[in-house]
Coordinates of C-alpha atoms and ligand atoms in Angstrom, one line a residue:
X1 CA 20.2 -44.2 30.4
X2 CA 19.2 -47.6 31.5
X3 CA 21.1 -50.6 33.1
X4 CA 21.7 -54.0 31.6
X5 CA 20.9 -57.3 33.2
X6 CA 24.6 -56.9 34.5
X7 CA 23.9 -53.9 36.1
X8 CA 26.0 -51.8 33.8
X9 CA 24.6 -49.0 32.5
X10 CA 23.7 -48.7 28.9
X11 CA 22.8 -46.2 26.6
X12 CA 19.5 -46.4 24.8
X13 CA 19.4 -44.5 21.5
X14 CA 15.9 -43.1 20.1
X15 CA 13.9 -42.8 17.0
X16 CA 10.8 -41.3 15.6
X17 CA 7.8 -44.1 15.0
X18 CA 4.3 -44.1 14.4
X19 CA 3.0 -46.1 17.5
X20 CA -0.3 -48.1 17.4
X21 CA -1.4 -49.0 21.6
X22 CA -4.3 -50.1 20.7
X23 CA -7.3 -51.5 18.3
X24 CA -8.9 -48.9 17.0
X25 CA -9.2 -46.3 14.2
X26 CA -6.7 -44.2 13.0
X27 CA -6.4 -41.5 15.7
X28 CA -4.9 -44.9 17.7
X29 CA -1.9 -44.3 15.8
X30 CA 0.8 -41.5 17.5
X31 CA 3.9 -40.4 16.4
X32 CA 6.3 -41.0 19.4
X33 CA 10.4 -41.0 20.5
X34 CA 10.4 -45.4 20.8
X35 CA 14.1 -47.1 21.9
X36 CA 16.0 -47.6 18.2
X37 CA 16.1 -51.2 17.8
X38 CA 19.9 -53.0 18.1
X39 CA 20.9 -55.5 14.8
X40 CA 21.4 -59.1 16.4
X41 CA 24.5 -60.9 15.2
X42 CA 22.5 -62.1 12.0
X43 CA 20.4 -58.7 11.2
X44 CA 20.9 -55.6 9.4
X45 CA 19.6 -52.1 11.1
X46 CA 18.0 -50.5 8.4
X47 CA 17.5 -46.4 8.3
X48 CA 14.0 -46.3 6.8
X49 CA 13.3 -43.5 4.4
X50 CA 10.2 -44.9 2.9
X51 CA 7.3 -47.5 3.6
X52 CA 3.6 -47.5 3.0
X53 CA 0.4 -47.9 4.7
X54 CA -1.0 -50.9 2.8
X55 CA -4.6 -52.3 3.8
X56 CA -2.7 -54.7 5.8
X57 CA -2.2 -51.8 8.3
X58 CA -5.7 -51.2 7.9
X59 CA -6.6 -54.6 8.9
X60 CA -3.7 -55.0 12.1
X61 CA -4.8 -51.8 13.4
X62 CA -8.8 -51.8 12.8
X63 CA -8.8 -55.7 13.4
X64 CA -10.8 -55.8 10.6
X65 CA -10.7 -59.2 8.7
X66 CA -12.5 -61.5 7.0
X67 CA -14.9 -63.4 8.2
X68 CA -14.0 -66.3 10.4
X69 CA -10.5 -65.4 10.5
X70 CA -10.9 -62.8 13.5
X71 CA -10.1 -65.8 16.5
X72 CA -7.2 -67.4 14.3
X73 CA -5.7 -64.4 13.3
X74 CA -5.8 -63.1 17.4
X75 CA -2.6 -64.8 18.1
X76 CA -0.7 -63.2 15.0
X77 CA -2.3 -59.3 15.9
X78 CA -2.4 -59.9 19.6
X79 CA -5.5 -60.1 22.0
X80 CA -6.1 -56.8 23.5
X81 CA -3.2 -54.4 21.7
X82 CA -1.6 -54.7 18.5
X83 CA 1.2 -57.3 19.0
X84 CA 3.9 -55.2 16.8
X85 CA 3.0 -51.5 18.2
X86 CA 4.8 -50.6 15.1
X87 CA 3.0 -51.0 12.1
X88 CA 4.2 -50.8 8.5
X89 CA 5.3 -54.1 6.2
X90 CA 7.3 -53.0 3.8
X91 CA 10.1 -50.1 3.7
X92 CA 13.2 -48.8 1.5
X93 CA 16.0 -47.2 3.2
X94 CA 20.2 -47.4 4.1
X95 CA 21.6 -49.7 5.5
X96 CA 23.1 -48.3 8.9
X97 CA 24.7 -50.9 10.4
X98 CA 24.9 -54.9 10.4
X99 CA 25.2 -57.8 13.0
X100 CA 28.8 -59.8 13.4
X101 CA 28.0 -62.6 11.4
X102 CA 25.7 -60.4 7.9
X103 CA 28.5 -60.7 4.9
X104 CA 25.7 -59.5 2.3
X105 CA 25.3 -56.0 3.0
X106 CA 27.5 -53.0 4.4
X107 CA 26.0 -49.8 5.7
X108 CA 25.5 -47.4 2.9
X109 CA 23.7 -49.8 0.9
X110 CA 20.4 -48.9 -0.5
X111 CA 17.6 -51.9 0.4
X112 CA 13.6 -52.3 -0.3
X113 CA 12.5 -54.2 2.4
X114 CA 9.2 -56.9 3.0
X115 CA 8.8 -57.3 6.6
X116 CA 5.3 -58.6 6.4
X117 CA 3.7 -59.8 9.8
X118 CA 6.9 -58.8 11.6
X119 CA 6.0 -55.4 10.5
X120 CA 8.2 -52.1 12.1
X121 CA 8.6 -50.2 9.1
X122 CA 6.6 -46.8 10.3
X123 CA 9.8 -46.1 12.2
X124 CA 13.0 -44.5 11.3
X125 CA 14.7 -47.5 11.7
X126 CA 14.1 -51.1 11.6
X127 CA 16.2 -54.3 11.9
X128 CA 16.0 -57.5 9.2
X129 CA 17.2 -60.7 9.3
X130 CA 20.2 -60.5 6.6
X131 CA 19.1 -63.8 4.7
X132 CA 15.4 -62.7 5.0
X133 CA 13.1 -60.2 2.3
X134 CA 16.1 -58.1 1.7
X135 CA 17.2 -57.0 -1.9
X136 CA 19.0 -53.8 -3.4
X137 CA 16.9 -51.5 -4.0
X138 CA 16.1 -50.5 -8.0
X139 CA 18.9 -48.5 -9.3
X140 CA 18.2 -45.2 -9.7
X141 CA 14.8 -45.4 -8.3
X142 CA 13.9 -42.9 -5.6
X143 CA 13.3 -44.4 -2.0
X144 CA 9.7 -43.9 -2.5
X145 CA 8.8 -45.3 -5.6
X146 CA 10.8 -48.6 -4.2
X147 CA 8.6 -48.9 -1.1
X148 CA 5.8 -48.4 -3.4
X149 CA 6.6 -51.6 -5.3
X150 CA 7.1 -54.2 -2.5
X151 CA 3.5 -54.9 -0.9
X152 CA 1.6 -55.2 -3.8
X153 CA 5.0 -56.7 -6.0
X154 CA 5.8 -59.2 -3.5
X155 CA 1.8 -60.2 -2.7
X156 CA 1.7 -60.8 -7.1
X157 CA 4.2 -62.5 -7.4
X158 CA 4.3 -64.5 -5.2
X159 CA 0.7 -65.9 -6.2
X160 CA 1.7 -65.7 -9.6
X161 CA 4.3 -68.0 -9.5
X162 CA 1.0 -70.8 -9.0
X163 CA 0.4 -69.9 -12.7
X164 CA 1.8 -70.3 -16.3
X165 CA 1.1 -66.8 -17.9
X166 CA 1.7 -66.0 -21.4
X167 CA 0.8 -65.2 -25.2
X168 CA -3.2 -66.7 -24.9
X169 CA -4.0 -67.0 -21.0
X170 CA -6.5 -65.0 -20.4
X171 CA -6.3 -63.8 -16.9
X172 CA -8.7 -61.7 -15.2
X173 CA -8.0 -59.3 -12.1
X174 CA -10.5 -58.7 -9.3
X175 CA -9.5 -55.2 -7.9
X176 CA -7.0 -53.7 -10.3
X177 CA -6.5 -50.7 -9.4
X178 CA -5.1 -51.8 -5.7
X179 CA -1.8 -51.9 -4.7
X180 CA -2.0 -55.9 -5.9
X181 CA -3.7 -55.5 -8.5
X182 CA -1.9 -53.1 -9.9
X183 CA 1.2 -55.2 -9.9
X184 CA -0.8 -58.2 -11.2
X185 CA -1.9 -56.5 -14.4
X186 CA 1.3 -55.3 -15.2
X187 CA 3.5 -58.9 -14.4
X188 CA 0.8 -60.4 -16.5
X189 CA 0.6 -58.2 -19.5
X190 CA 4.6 -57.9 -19.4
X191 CA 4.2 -61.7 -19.3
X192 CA 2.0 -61.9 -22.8
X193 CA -1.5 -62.6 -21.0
X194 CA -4.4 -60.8 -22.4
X195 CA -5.9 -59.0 -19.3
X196 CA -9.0 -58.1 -18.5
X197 CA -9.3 -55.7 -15.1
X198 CA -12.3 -55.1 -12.8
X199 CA -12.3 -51.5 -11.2
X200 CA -14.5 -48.7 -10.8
X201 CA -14.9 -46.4 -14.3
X202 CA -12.5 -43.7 -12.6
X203 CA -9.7 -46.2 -12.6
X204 CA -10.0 -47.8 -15.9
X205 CA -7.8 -45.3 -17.5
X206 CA -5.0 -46.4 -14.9
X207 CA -5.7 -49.4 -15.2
X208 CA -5.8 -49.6 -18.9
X209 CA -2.3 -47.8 -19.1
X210 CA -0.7 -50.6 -16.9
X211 CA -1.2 -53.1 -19.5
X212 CA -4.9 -54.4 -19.3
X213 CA -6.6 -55.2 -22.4
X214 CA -9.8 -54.9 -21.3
X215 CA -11.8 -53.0 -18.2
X216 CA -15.1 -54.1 -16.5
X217 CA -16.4 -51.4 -14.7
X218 CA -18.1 -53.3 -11.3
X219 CA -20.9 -50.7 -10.9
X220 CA -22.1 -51.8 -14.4
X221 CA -20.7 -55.0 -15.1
X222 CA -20.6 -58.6 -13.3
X223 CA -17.9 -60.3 -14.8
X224 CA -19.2 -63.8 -13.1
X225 CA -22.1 -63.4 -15.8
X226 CA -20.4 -62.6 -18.6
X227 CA -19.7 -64.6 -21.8
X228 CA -15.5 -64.5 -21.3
X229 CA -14.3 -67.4 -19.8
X230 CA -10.5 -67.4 -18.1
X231 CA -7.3 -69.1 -17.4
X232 CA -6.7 -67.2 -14.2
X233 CA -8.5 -65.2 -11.8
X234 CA -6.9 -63.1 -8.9
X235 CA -9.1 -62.2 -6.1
X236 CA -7.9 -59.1 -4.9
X237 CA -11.4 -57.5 -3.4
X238 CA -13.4 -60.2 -1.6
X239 CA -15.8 -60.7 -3.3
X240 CA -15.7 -63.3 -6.3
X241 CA -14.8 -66.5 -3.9
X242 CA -15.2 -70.1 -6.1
X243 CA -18.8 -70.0 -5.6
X244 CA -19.2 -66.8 -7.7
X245 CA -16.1 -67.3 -10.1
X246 CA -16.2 -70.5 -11.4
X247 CA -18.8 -70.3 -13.9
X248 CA -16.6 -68.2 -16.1
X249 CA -13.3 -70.2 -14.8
X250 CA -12.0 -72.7 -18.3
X251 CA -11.1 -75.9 -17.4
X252 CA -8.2 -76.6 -15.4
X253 CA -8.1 -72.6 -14.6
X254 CA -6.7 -71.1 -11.5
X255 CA -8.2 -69.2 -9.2
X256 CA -5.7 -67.1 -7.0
X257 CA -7.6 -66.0 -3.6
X258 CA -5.6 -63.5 -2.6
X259 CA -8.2 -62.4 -0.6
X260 CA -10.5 -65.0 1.1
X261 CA -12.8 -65.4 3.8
X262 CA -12.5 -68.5 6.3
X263 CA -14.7 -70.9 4.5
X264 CA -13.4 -69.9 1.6
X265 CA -10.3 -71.2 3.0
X266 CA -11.3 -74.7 3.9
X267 CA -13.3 -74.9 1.0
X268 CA -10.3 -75.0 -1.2
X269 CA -8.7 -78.5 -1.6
X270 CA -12.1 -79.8 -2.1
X271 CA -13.2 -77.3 -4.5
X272 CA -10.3 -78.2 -6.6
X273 CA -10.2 -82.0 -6.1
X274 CA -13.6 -81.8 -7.5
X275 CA -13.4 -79.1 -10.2
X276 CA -9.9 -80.5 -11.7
X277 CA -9.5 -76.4 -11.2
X278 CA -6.8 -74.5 -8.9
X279 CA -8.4 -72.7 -6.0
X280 CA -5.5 -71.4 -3.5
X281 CA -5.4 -69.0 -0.9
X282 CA -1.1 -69.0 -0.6
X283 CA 1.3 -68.2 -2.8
X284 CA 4.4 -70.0 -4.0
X285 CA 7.3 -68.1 -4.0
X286 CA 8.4 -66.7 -0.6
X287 CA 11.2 -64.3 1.1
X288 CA 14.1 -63.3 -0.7
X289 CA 13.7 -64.5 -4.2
X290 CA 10.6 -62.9 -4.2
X291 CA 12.4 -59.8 -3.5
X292 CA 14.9 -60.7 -6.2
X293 CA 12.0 -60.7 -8.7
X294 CA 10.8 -57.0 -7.4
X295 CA 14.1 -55.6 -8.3
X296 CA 14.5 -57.6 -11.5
X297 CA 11.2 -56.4 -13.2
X298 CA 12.0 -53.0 -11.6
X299 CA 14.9 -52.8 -13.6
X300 CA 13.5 -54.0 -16.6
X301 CA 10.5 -51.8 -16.8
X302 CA 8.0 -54.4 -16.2
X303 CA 7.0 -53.1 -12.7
X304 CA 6.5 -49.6 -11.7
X305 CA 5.3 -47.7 -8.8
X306 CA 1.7 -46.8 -8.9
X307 CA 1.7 -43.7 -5.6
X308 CA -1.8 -42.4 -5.3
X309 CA -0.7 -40.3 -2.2
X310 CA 2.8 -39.2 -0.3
X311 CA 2.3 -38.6 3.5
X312 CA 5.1 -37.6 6.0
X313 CA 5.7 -39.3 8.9
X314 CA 4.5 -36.9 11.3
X315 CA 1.4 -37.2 9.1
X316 CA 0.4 -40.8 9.0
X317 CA -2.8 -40.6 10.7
X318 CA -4.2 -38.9 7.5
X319 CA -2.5 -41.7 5.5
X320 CA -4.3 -44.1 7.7
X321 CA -7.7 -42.0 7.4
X322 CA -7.0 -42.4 3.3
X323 CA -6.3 -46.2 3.7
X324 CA -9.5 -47.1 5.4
X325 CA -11.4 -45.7 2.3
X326 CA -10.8 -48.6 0.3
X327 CA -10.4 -46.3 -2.5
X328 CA -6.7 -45.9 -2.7
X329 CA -4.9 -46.2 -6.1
X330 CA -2.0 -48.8 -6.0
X331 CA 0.5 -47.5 -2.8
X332 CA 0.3 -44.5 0.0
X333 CA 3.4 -43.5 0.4
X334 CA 4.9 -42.6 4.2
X335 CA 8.0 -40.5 3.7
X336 CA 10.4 -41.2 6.4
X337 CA 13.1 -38.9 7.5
X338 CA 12.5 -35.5 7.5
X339 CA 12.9 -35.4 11.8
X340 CA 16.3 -36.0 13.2
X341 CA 18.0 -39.3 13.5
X342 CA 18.3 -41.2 16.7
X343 CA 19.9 -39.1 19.9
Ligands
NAP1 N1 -2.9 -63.1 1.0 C1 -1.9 -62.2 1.1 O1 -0.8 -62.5 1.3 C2 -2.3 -60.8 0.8 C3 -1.3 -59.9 0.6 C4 -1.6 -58.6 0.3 C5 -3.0 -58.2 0.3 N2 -3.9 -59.1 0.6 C6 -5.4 -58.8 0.6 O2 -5.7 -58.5 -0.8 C7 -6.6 -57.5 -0.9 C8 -6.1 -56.4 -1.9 O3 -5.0 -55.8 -1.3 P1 -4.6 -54.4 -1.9 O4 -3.4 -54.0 -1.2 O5 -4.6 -54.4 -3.4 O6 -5.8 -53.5 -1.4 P2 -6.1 -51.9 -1.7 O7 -4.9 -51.3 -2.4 O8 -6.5 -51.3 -0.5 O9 -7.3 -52.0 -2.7 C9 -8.0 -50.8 -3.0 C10 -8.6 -50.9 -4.3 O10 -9.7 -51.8 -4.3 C11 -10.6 -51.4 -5.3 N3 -12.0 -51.9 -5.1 C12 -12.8 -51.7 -4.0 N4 -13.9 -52.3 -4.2 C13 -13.9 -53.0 -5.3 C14 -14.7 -53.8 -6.1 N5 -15.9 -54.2 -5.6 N6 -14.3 -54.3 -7.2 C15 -13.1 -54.0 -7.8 N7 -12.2 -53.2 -7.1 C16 -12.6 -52.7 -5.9 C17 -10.6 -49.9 -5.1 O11 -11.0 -49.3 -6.4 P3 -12.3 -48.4 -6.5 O12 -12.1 -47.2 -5.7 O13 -12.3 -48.0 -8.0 O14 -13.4 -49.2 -6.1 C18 -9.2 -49.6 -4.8 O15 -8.4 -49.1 -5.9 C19 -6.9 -57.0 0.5 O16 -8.1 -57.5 1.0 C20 -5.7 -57.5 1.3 O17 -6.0 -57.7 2.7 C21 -3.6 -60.4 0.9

């Protein structure tokens, strides 16, 4: 029981969420009874029963990012703790209640959501903005497999929407056996692009059955030396900035830093006034059409899940262990539910 700023007292409901106090590695991260957050007048309260632990988690919890972004990015992650205590992006759950004024959704709906920097989603529950990136989730797709498509389906297509892709582009993916990347080789081979995906030899087979038409195996291979030149590049690793990529970039090619360091960054607008070539760091497509397009190639078969690993909730610190690998296979999968609702 607590009092509000009237004096009257008020009830506080609780949940189950995995609770990041501080920087740190994964033992930072507890499982704890948090206040259940209230929808405002314009939100939806969202009963999670699926999210993942996406590198972004990795990064917001370790503080590990790339170079030069560390001061920037202090403001976003917070100084001394993590500035959402809560961590997870993305989620897929039922909608449990809405605000006054939210007309699109009723409780009992089934939603994937994309929280992104706003994170929350290694709770049991977790409000959204009604008009923000919200969709229904996939019909009869299980609450896992959604959450498994929105990091990596929202991050590729959103940067592929910078792009033309069809019959004859020739697009190459840097990491494609990430959660990204794995989304990115299958929007572009569902598109008519001839693919070509670089990932260690144990992931070629995976990577091949997404859609790729060809697989450079990194430990053997430099693709920045070889003879095949290409429309589009997506930087999903961290390594292949413009310096390294454009030799084998055609003319007026893009290159899609999904990943980039700081100078990468400020190197663009130059790098591409002068090459007559694309080099971007952002996407195009944001919040809920993006969101849209998840559930549309969903539906149509173009997108699937790709779940290296399920954790419960109660487990996440091994999920976070997994995660700072840099090994995983597409998604890690947090299941959500299995403790008892809010009391
Ligand atoms: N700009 C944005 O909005 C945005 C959004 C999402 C993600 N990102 C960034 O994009 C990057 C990719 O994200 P993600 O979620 O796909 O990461 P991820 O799922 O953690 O990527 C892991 C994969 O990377 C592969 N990998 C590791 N080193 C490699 C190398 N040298 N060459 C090729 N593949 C390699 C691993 O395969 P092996 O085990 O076979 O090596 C593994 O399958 C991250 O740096 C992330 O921070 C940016």
């Amino acid at each position: 029981m607590t009092r509000d700023t009237m004096g009257s007292a008020t009830t506080v409901t609780m949940m189950t969420a995995a609770v990041a106090r501080r920087f740190g590695p994964p033992q930072v991260v507890a499982v704890e009874r948090v206040p259940r957050p209230v929808p405002a007048h314009d939100e939806v309260l969202i009963r999670l029963r699926a999210s993942t632990v996406s590198i972004a988690d990795h990064r917001l919890r370790a503080k590990d990012l790339p170079r030069g972004l560390g001061l920037l990015a202090v403001v976003a992650l917070g100084v001394f703790r993590p500035r959402h205590a809560i961590l997870g992006m993305d989620g897929a759950g039922v909608i449990e209640a809405v605000g006054a004024d939210v007309t699109g959704f009723t409780p009992g709906d089934e939603v994937i959501v994309m929280q992104g920097p706003r994170m929350g989603c290694h709770a049991e529950y977790v409000t959204v903005k009604a008009n923000g990136c919200i969709a229904p989730k996939p019909a009869g797709m299980s609450f896992e497999d959604a959450a498994a498509l929105v990091f990596g389906g929202y991050t590729a297509i959103s940067f592929l929407d910078r792009v033309e892709l069809g019959p004859g582009t020739d697009i190459l993916v840097n990491g494609a056996s990430g959660a990204v990347g794995t989304a990115v080789v299958q929007l572009a081979s569902q598109a008519g692009a001839r693919v070509t995906g670089v990932c260690s030899q144990g992931n070629a087979d995976l990577v091949r059955s997404l859609g790729a038409h060809r697989v450079i195996d990194y430990a053997t291979e430099d693709f920045a030396a070889g003879d095949e030149r290409y429309d589009v590049i997506v930087e999903c690793v961290g390594n292949a900035p413009f310096s390294r990529s454009r030799r084998v970039m055609k003319p007026g090619a893009a290159l899609l830093l999904v990943i980039s360091d700081l100078p990468g960054m400020l190197g663009e607008r130059i790098q591409s006034r002068r090459s007559g070539k694309l080099v971007t760091h952002t996407g195009s497509m944001f919040g809920a059409p993006v969101m849209a397009e998840i559930v549309r190639h969903a539906e149509a078969g173009d997108l699937r899940p790709v779940v290296d690993r399920t954790y419960d909730l109660a487990d996440i610190v091994e999920a976070h262990r997994y995660v700072d690998t840099g090994r995983k296979r597409g998604s890690v999968v947090v299941r959500i539910g299995g403790e008892s609702a809010g009391d």
